[in-house]
Coordinates of C-alpha atoms in Angstrom, one line a residue:
Chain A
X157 CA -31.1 22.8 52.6
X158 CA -30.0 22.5 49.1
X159 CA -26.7 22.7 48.5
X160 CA -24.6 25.2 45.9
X161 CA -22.4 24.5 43.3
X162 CA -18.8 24.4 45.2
X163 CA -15.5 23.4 45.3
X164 CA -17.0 19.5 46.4
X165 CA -19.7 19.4 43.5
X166 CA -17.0 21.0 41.3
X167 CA -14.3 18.0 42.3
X168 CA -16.5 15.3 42.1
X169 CA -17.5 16.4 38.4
X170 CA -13.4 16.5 38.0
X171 CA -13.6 12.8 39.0
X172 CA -16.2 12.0 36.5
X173 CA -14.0 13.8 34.2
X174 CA -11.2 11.5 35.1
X175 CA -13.3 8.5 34.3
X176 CA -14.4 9.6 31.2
X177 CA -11.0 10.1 30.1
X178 CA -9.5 7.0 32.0
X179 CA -12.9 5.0 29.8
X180 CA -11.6 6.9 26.2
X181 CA -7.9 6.0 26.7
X182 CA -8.9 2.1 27.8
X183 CA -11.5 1.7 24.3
X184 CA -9.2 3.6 21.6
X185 CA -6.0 2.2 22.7
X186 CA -8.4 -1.0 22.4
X187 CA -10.2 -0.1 19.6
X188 CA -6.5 0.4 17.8
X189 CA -5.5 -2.8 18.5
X190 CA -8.5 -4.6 17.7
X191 CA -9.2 -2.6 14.5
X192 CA -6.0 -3.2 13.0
X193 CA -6.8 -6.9 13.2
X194 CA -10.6 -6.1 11.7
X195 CA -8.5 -3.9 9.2
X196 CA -5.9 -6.3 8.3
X197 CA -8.3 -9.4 8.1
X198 CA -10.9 -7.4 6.4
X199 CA -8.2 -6.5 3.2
X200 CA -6.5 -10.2 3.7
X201 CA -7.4 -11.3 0.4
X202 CA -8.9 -14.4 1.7
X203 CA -12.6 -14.0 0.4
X204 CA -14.6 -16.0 4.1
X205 CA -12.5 -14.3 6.1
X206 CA -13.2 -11.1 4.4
X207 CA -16.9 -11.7 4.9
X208 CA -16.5 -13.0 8.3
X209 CA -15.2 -9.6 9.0
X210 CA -17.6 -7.6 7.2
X211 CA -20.4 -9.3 9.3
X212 CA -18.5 -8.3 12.2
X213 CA -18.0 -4.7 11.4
X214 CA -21.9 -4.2 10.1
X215 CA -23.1 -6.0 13.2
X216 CA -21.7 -3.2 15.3
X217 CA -22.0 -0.2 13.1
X218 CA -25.6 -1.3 12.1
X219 CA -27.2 -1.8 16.0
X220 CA -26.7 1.0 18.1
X221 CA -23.7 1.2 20.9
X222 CA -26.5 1.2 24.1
X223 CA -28.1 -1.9 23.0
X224 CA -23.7 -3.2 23.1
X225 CA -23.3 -2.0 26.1
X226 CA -26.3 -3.7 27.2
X227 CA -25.8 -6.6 26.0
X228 CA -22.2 -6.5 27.6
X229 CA -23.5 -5.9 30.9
X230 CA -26.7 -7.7 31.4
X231 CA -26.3 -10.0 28.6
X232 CA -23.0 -11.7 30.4
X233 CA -24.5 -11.4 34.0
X234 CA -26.7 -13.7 33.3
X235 CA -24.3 -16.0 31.2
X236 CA -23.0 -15.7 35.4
X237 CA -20.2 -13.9 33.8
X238 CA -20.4 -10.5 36.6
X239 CA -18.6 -7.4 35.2
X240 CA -17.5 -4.8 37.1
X241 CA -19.7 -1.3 35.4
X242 CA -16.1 -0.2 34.6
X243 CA -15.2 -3.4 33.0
X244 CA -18.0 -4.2 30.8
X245 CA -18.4 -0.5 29.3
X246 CA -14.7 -0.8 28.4
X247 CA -15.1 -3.9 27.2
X248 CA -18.3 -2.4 25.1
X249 CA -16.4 0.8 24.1
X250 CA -13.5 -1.4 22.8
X251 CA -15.3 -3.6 20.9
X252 CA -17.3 -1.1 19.2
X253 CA -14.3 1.3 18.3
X254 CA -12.6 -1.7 16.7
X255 CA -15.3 -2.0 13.8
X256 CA -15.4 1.4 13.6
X257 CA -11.7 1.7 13.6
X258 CA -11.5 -1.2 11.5
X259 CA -13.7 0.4 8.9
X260 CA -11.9 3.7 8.9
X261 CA -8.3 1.9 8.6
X262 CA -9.8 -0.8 5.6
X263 CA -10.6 2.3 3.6
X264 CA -7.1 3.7 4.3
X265 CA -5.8 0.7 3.4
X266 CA -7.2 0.3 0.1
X267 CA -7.0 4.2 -0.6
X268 CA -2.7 3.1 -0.6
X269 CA -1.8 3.2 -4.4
X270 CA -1.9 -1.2 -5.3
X271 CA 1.5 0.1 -7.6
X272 CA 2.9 0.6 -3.8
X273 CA 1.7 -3.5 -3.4
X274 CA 3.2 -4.2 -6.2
X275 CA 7.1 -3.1 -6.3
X276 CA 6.9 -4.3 -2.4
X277 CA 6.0 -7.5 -4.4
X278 CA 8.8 -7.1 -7.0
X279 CA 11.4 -6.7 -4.6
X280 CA 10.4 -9.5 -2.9
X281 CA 9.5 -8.2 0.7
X282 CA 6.5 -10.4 2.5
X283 CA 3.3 -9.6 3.7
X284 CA 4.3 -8.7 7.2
X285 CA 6.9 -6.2 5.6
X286 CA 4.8 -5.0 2.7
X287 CA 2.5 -4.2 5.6
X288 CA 4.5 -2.7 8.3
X289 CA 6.6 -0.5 5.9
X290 CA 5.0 0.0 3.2
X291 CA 1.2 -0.1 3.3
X292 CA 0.5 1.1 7.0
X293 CA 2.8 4.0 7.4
X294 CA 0.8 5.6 4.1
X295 CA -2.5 4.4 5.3
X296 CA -2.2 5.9 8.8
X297 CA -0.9 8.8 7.5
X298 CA -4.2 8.9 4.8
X299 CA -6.9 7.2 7.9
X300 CA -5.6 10.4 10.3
X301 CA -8.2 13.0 9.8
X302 CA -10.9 10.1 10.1
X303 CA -9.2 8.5 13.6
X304 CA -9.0 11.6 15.3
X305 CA -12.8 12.5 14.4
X306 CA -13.5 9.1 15.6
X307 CA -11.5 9.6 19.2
X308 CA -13.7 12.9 19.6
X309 CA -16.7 11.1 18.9
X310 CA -15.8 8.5 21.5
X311 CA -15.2 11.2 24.0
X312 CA -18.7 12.4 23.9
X313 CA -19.6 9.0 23.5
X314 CA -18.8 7.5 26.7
X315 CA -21.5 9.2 28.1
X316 CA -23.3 6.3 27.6
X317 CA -21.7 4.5 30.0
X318 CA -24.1 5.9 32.4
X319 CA -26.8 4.0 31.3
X320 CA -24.9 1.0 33.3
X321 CA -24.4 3.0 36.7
X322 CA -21.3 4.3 35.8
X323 CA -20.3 7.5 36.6
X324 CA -18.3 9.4 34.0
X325 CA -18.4 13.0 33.4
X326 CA -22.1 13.7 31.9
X327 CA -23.7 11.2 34.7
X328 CA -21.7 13.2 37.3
X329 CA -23.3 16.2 36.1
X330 CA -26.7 15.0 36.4
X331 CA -26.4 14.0 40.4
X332 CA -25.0 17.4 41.1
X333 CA -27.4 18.9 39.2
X334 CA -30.0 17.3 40.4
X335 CA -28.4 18.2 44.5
X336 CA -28.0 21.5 43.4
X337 CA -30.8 22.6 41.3
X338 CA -28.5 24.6 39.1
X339 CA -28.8 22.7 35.7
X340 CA -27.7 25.4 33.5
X341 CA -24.4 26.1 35.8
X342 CA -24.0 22.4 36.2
X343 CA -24.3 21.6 32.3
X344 CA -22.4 24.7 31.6
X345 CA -19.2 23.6 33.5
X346 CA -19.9 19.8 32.3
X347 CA -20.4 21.2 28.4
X348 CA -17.0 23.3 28.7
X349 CA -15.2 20.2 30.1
X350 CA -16.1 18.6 27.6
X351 CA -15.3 21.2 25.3
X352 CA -11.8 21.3 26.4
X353 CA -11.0 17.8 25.6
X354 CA -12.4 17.7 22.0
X355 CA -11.6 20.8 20.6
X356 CA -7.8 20.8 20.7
X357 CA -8.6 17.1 18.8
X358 CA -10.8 18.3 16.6
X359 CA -8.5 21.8 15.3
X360 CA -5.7 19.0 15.0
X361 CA -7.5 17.2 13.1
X362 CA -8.7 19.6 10.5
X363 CA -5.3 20.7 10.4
X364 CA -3.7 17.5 9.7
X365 CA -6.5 17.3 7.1
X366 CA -5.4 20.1 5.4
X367 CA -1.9 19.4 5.3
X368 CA -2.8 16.0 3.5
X369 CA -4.3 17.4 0.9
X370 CA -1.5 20.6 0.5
X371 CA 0.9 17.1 0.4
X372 CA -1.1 15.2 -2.0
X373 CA -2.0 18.1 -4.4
X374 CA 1.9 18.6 -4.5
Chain B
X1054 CA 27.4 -19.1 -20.7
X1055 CA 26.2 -16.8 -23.4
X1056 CA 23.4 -19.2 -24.6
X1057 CA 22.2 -20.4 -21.3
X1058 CA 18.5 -19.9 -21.1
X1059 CA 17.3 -17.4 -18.0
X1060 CA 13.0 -17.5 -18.5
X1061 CA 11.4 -19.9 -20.3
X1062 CA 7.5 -19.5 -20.9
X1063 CA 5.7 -22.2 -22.6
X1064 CA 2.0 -22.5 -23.6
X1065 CA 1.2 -19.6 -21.0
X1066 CA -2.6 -18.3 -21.1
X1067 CA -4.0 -16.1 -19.1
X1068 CA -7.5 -15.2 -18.8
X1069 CA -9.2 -11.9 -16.8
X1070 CA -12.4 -13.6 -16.5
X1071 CA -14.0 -14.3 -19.5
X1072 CA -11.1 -11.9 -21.6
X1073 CA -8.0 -14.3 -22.5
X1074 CA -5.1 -11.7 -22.2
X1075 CA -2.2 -13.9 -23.3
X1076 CA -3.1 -16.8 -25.6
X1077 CA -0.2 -19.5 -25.7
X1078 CA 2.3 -17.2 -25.3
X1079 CA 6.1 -19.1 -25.4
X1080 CA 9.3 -17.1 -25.2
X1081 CA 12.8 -18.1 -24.0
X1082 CA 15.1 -15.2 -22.9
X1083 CA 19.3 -16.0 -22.7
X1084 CA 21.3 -14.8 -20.5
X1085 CA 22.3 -11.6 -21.1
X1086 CA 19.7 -11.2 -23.8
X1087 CA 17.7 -7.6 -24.5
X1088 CA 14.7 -7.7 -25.2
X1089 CA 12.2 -5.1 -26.4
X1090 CA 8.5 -5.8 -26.4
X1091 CA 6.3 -3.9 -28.2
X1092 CA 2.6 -3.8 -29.5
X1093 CA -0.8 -1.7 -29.2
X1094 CA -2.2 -1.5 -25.9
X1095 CA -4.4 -3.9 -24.1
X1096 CA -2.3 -6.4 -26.3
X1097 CA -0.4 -8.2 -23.3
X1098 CA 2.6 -7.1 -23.2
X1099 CA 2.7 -5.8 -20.0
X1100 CA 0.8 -8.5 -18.7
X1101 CA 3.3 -11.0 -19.9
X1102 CA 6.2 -9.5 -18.0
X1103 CA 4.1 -9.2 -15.1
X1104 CA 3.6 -13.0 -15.2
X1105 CA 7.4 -13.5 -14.7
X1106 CA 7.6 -12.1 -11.1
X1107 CA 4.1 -13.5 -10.2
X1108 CA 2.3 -10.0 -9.9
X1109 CA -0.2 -11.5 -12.1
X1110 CA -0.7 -15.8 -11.8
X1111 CA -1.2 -17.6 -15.2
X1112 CA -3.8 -20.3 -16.2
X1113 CA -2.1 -22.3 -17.9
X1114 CA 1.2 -23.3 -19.4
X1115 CA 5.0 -23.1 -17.3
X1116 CA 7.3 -20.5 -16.9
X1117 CA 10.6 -21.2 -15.2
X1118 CA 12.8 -18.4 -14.0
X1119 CA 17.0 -19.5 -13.9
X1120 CA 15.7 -23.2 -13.3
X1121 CA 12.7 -22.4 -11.2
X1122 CA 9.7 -23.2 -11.8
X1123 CA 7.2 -20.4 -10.8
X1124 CA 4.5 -21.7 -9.1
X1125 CA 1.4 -21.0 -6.2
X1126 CA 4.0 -21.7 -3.6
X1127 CA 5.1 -18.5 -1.6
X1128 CA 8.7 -20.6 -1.9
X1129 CA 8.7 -20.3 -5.0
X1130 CA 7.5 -17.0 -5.6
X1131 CA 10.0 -15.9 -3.6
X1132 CA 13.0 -17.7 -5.2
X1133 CA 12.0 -16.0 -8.6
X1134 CA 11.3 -12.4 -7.5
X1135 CA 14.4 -12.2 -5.4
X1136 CA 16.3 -12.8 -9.0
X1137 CA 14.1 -10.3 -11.0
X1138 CA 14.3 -6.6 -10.8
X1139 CA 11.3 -4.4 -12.1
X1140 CA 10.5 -0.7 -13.0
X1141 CA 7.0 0.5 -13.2
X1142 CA 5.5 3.3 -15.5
X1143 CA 4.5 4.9 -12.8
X1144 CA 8.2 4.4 -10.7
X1145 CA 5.7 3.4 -7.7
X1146 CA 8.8 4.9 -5.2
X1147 CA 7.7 4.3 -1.7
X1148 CA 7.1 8.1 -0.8
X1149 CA 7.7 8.3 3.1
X1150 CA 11.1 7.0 3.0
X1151 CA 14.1 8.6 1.8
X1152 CA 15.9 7.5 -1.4
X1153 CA 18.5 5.2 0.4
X1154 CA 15.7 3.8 2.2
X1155 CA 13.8 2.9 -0.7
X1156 CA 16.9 1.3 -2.1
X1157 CA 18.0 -0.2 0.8
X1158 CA 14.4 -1.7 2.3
X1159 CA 14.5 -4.9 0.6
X1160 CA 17.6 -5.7 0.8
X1161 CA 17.4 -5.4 4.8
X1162 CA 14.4 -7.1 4.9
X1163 CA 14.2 -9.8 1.8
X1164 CA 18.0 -10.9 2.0
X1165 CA 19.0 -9.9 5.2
X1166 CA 22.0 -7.9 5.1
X1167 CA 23.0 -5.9 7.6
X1168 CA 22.0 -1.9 7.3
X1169 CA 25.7 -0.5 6.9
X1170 CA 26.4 -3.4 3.8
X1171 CA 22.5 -2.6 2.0
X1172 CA 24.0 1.4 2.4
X1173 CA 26.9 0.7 0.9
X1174 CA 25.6 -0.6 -1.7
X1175 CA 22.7 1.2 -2.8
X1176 CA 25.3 4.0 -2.7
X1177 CA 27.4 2.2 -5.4
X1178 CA 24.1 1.7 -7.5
X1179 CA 22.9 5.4 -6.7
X1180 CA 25.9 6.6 -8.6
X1181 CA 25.5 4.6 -11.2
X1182 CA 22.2 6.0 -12.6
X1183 CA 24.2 9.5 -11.3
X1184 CA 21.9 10.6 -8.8
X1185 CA 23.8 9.5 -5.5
X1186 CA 24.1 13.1 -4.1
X1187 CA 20.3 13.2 -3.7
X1188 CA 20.2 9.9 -1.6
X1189 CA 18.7 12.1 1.5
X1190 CA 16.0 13.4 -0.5
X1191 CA 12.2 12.4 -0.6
X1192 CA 10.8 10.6 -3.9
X1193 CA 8.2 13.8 -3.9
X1194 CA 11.8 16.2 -3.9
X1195 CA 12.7 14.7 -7.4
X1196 CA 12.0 15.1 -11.2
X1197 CA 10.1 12.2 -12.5
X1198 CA 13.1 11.3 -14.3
X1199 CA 15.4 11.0 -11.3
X1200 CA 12.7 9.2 -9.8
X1201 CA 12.7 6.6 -12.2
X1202 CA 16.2 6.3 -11.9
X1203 CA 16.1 5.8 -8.2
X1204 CA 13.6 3.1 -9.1
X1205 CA 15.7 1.3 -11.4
X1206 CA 18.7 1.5 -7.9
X1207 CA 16.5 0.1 -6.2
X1208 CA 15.8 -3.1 -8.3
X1209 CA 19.3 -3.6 -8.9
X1210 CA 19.8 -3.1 -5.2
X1211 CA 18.3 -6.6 -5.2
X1212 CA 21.2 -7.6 -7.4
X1213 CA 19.0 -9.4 -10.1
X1214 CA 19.5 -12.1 -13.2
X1215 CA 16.9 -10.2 -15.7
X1216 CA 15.2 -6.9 -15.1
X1217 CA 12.3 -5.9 -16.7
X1218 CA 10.9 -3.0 -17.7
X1219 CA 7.3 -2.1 -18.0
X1220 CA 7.2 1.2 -19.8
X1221 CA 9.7 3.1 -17.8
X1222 CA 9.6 6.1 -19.7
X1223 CA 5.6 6.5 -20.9
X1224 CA 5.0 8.6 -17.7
X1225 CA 7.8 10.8 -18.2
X1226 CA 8.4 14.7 -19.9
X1227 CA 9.5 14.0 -22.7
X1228 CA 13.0 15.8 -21.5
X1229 CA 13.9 13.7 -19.6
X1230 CA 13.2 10.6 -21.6
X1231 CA 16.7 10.5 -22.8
X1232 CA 18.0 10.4 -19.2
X1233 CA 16.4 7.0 -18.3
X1234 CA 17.1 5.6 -21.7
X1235 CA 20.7 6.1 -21.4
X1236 CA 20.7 4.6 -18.1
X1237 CA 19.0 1.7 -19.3
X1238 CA 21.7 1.4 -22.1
X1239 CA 24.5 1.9 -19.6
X1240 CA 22.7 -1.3 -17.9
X1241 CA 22.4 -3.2 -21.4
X1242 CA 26.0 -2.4 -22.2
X1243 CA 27.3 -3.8 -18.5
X1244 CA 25.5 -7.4 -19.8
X1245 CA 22.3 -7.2 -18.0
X1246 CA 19.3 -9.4 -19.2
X1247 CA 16.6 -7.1 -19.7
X1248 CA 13.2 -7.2 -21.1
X1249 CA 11.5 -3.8 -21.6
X1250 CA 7.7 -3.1 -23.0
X1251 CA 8.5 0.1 -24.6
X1252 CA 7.4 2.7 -27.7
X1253 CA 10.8 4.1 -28.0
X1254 CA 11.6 2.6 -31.2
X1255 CA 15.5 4.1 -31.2
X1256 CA 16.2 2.5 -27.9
X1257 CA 14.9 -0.4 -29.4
X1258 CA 17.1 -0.2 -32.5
X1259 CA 20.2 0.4 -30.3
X1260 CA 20.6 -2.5 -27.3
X1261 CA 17.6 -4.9 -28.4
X1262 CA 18.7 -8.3 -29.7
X1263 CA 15.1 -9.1 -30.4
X1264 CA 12.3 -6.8 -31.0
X1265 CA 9.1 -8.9 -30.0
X1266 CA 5.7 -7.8 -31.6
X1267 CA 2.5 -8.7 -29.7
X1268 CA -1.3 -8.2 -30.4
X1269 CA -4.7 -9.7 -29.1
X1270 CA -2.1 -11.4 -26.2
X1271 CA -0.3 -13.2 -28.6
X1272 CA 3.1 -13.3 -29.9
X1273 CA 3.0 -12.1 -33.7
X1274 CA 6.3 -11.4 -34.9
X1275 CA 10.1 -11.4 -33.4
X1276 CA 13.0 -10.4 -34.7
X1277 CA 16.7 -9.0 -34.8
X1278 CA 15.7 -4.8 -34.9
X1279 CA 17.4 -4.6 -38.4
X1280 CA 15.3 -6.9 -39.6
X1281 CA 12.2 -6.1 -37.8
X1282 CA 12.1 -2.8 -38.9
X1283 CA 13.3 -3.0 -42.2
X1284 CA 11.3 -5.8 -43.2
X1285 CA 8.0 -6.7 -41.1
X1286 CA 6.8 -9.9 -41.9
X1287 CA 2.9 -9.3 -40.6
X1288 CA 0.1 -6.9 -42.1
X1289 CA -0.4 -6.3 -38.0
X1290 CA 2.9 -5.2 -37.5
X1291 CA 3.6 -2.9 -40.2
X1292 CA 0.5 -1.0 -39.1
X1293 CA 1.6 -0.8 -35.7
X1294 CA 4.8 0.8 -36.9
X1295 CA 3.5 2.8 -39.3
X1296 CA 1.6 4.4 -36.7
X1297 CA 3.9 4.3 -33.9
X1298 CA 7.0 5.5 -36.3
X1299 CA 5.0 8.7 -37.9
X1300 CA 5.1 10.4 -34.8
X1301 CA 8.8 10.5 -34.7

């Protein structure tokens, strides 16, 4: 007998949920860290650094994230390197969100006035300080609208995680749908899930936009 | 004391590329000296006091800053910039922090004094350009012409030998030019060593020791104000003057 969509199928796509979220949190919080290194390094002023970084950035924006996560999975397996599925889809995630994070934060960066550069310069204040008080409190501010479209994007995005045998929140949805035979139910309740989790983001995010440029038309 | 020297600059070029923006430029600046620099733009004259605190590195030549030689080394750099102050056309205030904390920042974090002694004296240096009750306030809260005071706190904050100006009032409504030039004479009457790149002629005529002329990134023409104005020695500088002059 078939079963119907119940409390059980409904709870185990919960626990997909879970993962999903538990995947986002792991790759942006390392995507942030990681990206402000691609960020920093890519606006050092050091000219083969600079490059090395662009190379870096373009190799993961210009391939696509399933051939990454791919690579991450079966690529190190056979280096004898065995991830858990969890492991080497955060490890994927991460890496991926850092050049795209990177990106995002370089253009904030250099969208800082130089002027700001330069009377951090005339007082005499050094890189590290120039950076953590001056340039990156503006930039974030300026990279905000673009981060939190980014996180969204990654929400939806770990979907492809399934392609590894992991089970977030859109693979859950497939196995119960495929138990139940009630795809449009079972899509339905996956869709609004998701639903929930990016468009509180998303409305944040367009607000922030517009209060950056109420602030810089003042 | 009076005579001793602060900057010397000798044989300095500077090239952007292929366009040489100062060509064997050599100036020596006393302690205690004003100086007003003055030319048409894209002459160099902001690009020569821009050389003194390294925000633009020279080609060739030596400039040494009260006995230091400025060179590539982040030492030295440092050792120059902590003893000149600048003010930018464009006041380049640091817009998320407060007042106080623009004026208190680098002395925190460049000469290491504790928060409640950097307060007390941005406070001091606040009131001075008359604008301590609006220490609390945001850059974005403030006329430009408070702003620009607040900017030129902050570089005396850093307790400097010279302070120089580029342009500090171009940017500015032209009511409330007069409030930045009289802080700036307030600062040339307490025996500060100043250089300013300026257009305002009657500043010029009233705390400069030397007016300084340049064109093509060259110096043309220096002189006592009296004398520079009365009687211009170059064809160059009688035409900038005559130009710059009519307008006022």
């Amino acid at each position: 007998m078939t079963p119907h969509f119940g409390l059980a199928e409904f709870g185990f796509l919960l626990r997909g949920l879970q993962w999903t979220v538990l995947l986002t949190l792991v790759a942006f919080a390392g995507g942030c860290t990681a990206g402000l290194a691609v960020a920093l390094l890519r606006t050092c002023g050091h000219k083969g650094v600079e490059w090395i970084t662009r190379i870096y950035i373009g190799m993961f924006q210009g391939t696509p994230l399933l051939l990454q996560l791919f690579v991450v999975y079966y690529g190190l397996a056979l280096t004898g390197l065995k991830l858990d599925a969890f492991v080497a889809v955060a490890i994927g995630f991460t890496v991926n969100a850092s050049a795209f994070l990177g990106e995002i934060w370089r253009g904030a960066i250099q969208a800082v006035p130089r002027g700001q550069t330069e009377a951090a310069m005339a007082l005499g204040l050094h890189y590290s300080s120039r950076m953590r008080d001056i340039v990156l409190p503006q930039a974030i501010r300026i990279s905000l609208p673009a981060t939190i479209g980014y996180l969204v994007q990654l929400i939806k995005g770990t979907s492809l995680a399934a392609i590894v045998g992991f089970i977030e929140l859109a693979r859950a949805g497939q196995i119960v749908s495929n138990q139940t035979f009630q795809p449009l139910l079972v899509f339905g309740v996956v869709g609004a899930m998701y639903f929930i989790l990016c468009w509180p983001l998303s409305w944040w995010g367009s607000r922030m936009e517009a209060r950056l440029a109420l602030a810089s038309q003042r | 004391m009076q005579d001793q020297i602060l900057i010397e600059m000798k044989g300095v070029q500077k090239w952007y590329g292929g366009y040489q923006a100062l060509r064997n430029v050599d100036l020596t600046v006393r302690r205690g000296e004003k100086i007003v620099l003055c030319g048409p733009s894209g002459s160099g004259k902001s690009t020569l006091i821009r050389c003194i605190n390294r925000l633009e590195a020279i080609q060739q030549g030596s400039i040494v800053v009260n006995g230091h030689r400025l060179d590539d080394s982040i030492k030295a750099i440092d050792v120059v910039r902590q003893d000149v102050g600048m003010v930018f056309q464009s006041f380049n205030l640091f817009p998320h922090m407060t007042v106080l904390q623009n004026c208190t920042l680098a002395p925190i974090r460049a000469r290491r004094i504790s928060k409640s002694e950097a307060e007390a004296t941005a406070r001091k240096y606040l009131d001075r350009v008359r604008i301590g009750d609006q220490a609390d306030k945001y850059p974005a809260q403030l006329s430009g012409g408070q702003q620009q005071r607040v900017a030129i706190a902050r570089a005396l904050c850093m307790q400097p030998k010279v302070m120089l100006f580029d342009e500090p009032t171009s940017a500015l409504d032209p009511e409330m030019v007069k409030e930045v030039l009289d802080t700036m004479i307030g600062l040339a009457n307490d025996g500060m060593t100043m250089i300013c790149v300026t257009h305002e002629m009657g500043f010029a005529r009233q705390v400069a020791d030397r007016v300084i002329f340049m064109a093509d990134g060259q110096i043309i023409e220096e002189g006592a104000p009296d004398a520079f104005f009365r009687n211009p020695q170059h064809a160059r500088t009688r035409q900038f003057l005559g130009e710059i002059l009519a307008h006022h």
